[in-house]
Short mmCIF file of C-alpha atoms and ligand atoms in Angstrom, two decimals:
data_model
loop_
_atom_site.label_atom_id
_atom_site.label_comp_id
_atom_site.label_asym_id
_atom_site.label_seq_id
_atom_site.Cartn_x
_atom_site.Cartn_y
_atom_site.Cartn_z
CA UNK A 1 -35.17 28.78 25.57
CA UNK A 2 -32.50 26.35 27.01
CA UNK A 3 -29.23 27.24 27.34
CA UNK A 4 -26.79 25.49 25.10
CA UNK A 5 -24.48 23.09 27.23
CA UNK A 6 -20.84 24.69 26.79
CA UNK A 7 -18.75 22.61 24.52
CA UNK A 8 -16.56 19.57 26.35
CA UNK A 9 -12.52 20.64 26.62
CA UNK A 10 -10.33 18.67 24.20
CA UNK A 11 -8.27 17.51 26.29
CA UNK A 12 -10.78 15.57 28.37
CA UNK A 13 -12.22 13.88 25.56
CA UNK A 14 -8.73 12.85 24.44
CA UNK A 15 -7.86 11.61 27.71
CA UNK A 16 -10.81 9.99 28.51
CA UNK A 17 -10.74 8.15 24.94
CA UNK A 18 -7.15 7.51 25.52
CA UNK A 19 -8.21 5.66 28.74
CA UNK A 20 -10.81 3.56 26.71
CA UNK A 21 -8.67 2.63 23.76
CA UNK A 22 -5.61 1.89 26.32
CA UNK A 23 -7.97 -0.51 28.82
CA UNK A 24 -8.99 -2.34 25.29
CA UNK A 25 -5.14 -2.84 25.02
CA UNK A 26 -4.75 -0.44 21.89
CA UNK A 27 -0.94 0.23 21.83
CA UNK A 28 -1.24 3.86 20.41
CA UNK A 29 -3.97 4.78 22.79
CA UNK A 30 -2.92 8.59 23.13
CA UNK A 31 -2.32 9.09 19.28
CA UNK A 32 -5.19 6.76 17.85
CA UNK A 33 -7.63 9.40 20.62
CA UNK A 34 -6.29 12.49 19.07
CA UNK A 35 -6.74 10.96 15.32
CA UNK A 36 -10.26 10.19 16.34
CA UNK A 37 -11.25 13.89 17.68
CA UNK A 38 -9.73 15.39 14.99
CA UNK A 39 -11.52 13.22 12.18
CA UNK A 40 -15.05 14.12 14.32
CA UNK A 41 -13.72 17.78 14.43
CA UNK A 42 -12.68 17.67 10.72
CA UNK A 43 -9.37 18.99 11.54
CA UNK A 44 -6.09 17.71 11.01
CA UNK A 45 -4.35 16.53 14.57
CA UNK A 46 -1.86 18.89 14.66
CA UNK A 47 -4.87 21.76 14.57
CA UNK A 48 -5.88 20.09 17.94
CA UNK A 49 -5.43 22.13 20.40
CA UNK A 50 -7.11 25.67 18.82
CA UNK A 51 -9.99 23.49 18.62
CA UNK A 52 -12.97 25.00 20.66
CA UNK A 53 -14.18 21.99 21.88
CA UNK A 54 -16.67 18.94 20.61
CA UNK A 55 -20.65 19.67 21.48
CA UNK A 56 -22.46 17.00 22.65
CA UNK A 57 -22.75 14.99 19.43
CA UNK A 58 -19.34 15.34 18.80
CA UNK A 59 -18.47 13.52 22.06
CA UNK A 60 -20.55 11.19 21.46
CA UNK A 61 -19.43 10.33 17.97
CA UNK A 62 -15.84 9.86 19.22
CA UNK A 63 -17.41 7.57 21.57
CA UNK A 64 -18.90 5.47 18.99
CA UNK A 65 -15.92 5.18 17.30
CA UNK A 66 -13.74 4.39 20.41
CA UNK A 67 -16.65 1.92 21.58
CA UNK A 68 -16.20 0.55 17.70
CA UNK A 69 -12.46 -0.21 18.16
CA UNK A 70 -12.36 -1.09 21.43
CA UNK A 71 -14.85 -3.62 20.91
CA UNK A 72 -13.26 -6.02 18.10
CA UNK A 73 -10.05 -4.06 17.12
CA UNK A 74 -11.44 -3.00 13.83
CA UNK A 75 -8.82 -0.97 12.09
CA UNK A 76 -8.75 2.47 12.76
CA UNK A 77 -8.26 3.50 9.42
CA UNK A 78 -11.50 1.09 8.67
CA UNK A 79 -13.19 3.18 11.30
CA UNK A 80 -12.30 6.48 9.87
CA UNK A 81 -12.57 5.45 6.29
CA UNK A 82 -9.31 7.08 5.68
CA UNK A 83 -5.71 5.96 5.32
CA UNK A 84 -2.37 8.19 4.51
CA UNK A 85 -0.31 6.84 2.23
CA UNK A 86 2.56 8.79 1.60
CA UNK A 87 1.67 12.50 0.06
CA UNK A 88 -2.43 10.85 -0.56
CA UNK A 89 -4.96 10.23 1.58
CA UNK A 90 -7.10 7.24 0.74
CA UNK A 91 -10.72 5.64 1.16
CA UNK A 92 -10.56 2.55 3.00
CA UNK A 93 -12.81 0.52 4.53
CA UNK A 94 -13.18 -3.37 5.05
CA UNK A 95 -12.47 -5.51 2.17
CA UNK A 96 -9.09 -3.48 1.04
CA UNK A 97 -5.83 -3.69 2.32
CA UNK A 98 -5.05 -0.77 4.61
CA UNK A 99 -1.30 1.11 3.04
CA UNK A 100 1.33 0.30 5.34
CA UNK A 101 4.03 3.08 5.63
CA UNK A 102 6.75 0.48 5.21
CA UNK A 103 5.94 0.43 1.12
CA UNK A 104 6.57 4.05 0.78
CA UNK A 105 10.12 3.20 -0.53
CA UNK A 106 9.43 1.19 -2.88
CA UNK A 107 7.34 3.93 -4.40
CA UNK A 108 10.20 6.51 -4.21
CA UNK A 109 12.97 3.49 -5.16
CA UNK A 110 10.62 3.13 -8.52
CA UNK A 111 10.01 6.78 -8.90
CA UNK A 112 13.70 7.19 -9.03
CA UNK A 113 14.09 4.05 -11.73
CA UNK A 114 11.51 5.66 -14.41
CA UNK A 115 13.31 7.97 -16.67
CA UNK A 116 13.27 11.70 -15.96
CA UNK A 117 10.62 13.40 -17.37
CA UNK A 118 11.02 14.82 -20.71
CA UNK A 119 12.90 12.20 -21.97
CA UNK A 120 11.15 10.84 -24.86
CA UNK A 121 7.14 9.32 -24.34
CA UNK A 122 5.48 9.38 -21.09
CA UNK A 123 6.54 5.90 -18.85
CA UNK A 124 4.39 2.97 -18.42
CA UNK A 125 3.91 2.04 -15.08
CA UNK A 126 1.67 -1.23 -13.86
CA UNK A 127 0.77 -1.59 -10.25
CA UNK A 128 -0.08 -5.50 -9.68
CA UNK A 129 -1.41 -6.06 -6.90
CA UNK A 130 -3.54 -2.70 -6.40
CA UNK A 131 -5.70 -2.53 -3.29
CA UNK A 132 -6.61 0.68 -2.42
CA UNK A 133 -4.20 2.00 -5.43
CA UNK A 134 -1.63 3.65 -3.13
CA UNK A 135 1.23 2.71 -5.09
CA UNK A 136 0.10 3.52 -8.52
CA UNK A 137 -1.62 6.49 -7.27
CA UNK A 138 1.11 7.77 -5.63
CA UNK A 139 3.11 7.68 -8.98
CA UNK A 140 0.52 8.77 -11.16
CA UNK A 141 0.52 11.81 -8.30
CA UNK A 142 4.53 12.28 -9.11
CA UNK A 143 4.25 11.82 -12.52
CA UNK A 144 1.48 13.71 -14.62
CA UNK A 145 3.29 12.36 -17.71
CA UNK A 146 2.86 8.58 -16.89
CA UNK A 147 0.73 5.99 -18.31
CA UNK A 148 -0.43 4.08 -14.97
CA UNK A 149 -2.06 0.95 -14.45
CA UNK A 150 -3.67 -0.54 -11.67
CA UNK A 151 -4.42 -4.47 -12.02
CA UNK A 152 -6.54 -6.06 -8.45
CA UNK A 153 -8.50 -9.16 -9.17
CA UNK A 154 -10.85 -9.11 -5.86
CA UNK A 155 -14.14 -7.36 -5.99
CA UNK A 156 -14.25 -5.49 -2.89
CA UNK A 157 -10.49 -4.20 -3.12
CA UNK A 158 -11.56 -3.04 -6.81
CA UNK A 159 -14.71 -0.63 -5.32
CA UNK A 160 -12.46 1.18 -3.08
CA UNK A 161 -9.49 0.92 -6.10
CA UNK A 162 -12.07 2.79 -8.31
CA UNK A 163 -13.55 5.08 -5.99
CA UNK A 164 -9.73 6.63 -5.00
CA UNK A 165 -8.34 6.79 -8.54
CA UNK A 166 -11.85 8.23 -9.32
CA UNK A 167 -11.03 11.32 -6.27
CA UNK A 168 -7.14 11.49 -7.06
CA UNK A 169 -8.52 12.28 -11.23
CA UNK A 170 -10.78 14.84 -9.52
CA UNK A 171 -8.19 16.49 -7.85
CA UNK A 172 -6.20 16.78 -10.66
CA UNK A 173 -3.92 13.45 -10.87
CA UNK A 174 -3.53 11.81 -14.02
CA UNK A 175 -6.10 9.05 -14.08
CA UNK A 176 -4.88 5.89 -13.68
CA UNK A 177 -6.43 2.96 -15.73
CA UNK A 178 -8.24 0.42 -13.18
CA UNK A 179 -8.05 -3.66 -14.84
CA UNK A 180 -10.44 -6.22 -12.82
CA UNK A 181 -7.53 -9.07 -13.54
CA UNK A 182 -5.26 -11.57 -12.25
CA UNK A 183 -1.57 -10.31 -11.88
CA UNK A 184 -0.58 -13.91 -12.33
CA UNK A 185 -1.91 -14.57 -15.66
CA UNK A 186 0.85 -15.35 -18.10
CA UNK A 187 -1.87 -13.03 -20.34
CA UNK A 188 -2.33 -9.80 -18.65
CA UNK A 189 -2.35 -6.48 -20.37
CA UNK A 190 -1.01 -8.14 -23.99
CA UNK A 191 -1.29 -4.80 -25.28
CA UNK A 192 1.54 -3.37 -22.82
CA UNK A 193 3.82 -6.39 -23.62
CA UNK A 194 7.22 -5.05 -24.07
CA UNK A 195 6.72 -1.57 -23.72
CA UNK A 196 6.20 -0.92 -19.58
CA UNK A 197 8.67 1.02 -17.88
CA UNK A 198 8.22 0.06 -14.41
CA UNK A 199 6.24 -2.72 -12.91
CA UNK A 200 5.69 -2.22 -9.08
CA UNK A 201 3.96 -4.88 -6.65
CA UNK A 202 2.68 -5.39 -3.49
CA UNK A 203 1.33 -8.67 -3.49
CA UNK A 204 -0.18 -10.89 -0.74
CA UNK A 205 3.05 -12.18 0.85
CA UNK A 206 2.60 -13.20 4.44
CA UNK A 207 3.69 -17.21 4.81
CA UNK A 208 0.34 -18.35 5.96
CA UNK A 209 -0.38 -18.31 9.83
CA UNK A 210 -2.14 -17.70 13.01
CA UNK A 211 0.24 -15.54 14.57
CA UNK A 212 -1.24 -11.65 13.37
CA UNK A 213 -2.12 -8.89 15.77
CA UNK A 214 -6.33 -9.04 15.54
CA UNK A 215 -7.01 -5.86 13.98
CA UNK A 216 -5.34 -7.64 10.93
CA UNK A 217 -6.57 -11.38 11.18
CA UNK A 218 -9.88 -10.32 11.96
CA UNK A 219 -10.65 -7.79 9.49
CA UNK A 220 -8.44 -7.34 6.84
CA UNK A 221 -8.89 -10.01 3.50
CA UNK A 222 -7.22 -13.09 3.39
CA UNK A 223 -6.92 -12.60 -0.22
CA UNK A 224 -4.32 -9.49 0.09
CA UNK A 225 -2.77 -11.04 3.08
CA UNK A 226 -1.41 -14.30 2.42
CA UNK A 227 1.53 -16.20 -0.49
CA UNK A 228 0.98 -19.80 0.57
CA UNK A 229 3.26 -21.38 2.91
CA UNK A 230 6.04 -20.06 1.54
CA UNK A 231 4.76 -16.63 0.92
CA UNK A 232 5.66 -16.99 -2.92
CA UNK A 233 2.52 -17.79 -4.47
CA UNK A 234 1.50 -15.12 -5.62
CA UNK A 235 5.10 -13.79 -6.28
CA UNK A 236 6.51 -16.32 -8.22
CA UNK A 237 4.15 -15.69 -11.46
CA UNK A 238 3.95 -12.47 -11.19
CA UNK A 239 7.33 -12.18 -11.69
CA UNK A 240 7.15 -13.57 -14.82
CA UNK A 241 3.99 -11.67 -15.80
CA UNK A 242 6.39 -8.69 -14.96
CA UNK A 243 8.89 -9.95 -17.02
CA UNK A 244 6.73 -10.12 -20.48
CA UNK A 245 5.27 -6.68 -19.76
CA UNK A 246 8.62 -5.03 -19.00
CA UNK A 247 10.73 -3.60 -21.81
CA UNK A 248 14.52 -4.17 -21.62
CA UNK A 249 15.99 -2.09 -19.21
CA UNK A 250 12.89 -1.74 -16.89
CA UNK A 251 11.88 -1.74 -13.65
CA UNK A 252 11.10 -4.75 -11.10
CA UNK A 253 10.17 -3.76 -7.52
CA UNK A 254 8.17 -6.49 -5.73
CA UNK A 255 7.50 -6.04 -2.02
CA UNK A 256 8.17 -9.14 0.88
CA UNK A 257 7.48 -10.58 4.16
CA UNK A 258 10.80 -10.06 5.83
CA UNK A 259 11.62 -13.78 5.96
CA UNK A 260 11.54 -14.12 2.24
CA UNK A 261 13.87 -11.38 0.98
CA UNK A 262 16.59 -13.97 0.14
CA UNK A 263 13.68 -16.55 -1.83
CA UNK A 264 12.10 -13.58 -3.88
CA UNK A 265 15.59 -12.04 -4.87
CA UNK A 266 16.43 -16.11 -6.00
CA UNK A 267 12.80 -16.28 -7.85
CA UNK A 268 13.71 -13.33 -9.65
CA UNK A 269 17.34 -14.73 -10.67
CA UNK A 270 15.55 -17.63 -11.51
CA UNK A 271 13.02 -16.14 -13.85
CA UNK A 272 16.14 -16.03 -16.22
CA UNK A 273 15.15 -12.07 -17.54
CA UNK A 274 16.28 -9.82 -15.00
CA UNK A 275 19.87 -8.82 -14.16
CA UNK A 276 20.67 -6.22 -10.98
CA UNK A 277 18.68 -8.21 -8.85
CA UNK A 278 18.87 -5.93 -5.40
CA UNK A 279 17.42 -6.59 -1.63
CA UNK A 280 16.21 -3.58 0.07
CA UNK A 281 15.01 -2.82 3.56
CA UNK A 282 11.87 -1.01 4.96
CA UNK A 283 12.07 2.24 6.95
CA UNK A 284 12.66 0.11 10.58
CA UNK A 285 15.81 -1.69 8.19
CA UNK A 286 13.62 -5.01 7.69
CA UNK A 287 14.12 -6.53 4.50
CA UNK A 288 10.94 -5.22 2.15
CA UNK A 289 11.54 -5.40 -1.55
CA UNK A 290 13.31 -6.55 -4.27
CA UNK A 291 14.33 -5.03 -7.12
CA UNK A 292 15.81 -5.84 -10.54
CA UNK A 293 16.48 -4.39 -14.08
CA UNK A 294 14.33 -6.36 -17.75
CA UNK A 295 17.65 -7.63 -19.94
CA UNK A 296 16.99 -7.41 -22.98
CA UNK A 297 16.95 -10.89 -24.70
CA UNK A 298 20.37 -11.09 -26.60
CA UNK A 299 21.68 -9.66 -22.88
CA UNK A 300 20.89 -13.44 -21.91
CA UNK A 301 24.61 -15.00 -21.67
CA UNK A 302 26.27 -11.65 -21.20
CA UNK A 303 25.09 -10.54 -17.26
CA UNK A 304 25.38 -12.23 -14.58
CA UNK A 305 22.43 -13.07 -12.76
CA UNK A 306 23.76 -13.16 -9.00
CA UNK A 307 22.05 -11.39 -6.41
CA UNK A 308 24.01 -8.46 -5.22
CA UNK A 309 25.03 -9.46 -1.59
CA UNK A 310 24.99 -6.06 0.24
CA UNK A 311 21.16 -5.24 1.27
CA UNK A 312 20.57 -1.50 0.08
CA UNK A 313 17.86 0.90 1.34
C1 SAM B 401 -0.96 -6.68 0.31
S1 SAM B 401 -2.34 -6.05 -0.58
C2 SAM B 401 -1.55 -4.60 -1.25
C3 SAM B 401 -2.46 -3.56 -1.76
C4 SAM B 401 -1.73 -2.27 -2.19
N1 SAM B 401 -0.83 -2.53 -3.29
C5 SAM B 401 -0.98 -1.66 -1.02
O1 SAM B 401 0.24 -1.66 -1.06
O2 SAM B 401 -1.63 -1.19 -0.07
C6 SAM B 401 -2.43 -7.19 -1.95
C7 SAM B 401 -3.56 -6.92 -2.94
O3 SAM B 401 -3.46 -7.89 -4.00
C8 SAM B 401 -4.75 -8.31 -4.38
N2 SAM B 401 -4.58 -9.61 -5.05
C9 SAM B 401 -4.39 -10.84 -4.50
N3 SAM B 401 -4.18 -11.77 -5.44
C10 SAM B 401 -4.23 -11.12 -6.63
C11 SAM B 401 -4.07 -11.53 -7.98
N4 SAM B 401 -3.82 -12.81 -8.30
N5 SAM B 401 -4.19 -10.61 -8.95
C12 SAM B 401 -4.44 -9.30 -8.65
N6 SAM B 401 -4.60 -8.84 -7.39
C13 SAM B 401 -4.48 -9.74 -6.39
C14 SAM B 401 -5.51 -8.36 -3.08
O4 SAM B 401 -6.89 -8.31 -3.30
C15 SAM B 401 -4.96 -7.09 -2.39
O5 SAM B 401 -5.74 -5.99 -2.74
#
């Protein structure tokens, strides 16, 4: 009987698929090679170096997958078929938006707006925008007494939508309710007209261009990336679909190219039924999102719509 070969070191298959990913010109050689062992290893990274070592199909799995990005940048995260996104891990793959950290405080910004739990009916919360789901997930992970819902218009982001709200319901999450619809249609959701607590966004913002690194250009949809010229395309009705859904004293957070911070927060004042409009920045102090409190109707001569001028986090 042959003798088995002895399993390769981890370290050498790092290195050498740190050497690959860096000659390809993948910034985060080192860290995107230790990701990739550790998804062929089924380990998390940190569990790394108590690995025994990757047998010869192992190593040449993580080749594949180096061989994969190296070859036209497709997102690592596309590659895997996983994405973190805040306390969740998420199915990805090409067609949906992959979570960008930089939305994780808007999450905890509206998490902090809904009111505390206990007090009164579970909150409504609509995600517009969905993708993947991270952001309504990610509530209906924080809050078991919420009503969520997840609107995303585009096929393929709906398949991966419904497969992760299907796994976050399986491990225990409240299920979130999936809607194949436009977030800019003055007619969304009539039935939660009024009566939302929160509405949170993440909408394709990103004035249209050229100028992308290629694992985004070339792989991930058009449809989630890009507002128009302006970036406000998309963002400038679904304010005011926000607006009809929200009941007085709710919740607005809509997320932003950094170059548009100052036009959303001015489409929101414009809107005419928000008050408290706010600018925040992202975790490297970019600005991200808006926010903004639903007046109530009669409110409409009594608050002053001006943007607040200091930038919050
Ligand atoms: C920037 S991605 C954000 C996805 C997710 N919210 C996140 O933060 O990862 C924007 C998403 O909006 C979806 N989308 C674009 N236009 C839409 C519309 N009019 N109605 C609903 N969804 C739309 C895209 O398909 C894409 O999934």
């Amino acid at each position: 009987m042959d003798a088995q070969p002895a399993p390769a070191a981890v370290t050498g298959v790092v290195r050498s698929a740190a050497r690959a990913l860096r000659s390809a010109g993948v910034d985060s050689a080192l860290a995107e090679a230790q990701l990739i062992c550790a998804h062929v290893l089924g380990v998390d990274r940190s569990a790394l170096p108590l690995a025994d070592g990757l047998d010869p199909a192992e190593v040449a799995e993580v080749g594949r997958i180096v061989a994969a990005r190296a070859r036209d940048r497709t997102p690592l995260q596309y590659l895997l078929g996983r994405a973190t996104s805040g306390r969740l891990d998420l199915a990805v793959g090409p067609g949906v938006f992959i979570p960008r950290p930089e939305t994780e405080l808007l999450v905890e910004n509206a998490l902090a707006a809904l009111p505390a739990p206990g007090e009164g009916p579970g909150p409504i919360v609509v995600d517009l925008c969905a993708g993947s789901g991270t952001l309504a997930l990610e509530i209906a992970h924080a809050r078991p007494d919420a009503y969520v819902h997840a609107v995303e218009l585009h096929g393929p982001a709906l398949e991966w939508l419904r497969r992760n709200a299907g796994e976050r319901a399986a491990a225990g999450d409240t299920p979130v309710e999936v809607h194949a619809a436009d977030a800019t249609d003055p007619a969304l959701l009539p039935d939660l007209r009024g009566r939302v607590a929160a509405v949170v966004a993440n909408p394709p913002y990103i004035p249209q261009t050229d100028d992308l690194p290629a694992d985004v250009l070339g792989h991930e949809p058009a449809t989630a990336l890009f507002g128009g010229a302006d970036g406000l395309v998309v963002i400038t009705p679904l304010v005011h679909v926000a607006a009809g859904l929200l009941a007085p004293g709710g919740h607005l957070a809509v997320e932003h190219d950094d170059a548009t911070g100052a036009a959303v927060a001015a489409v929101v004042c414009a809107q005419g039924g928000f008050g408290n409009v706010d600018q925040h920045t992202d975790l490297a102090g970019r600005p991200r999102f808006v926010t903004a409190t639903r007046r109530a109707e009669t409110d409409d001569d009594e608050v002053d719509q001006t943007v607040r001028k200091g930038i919050t986090r």
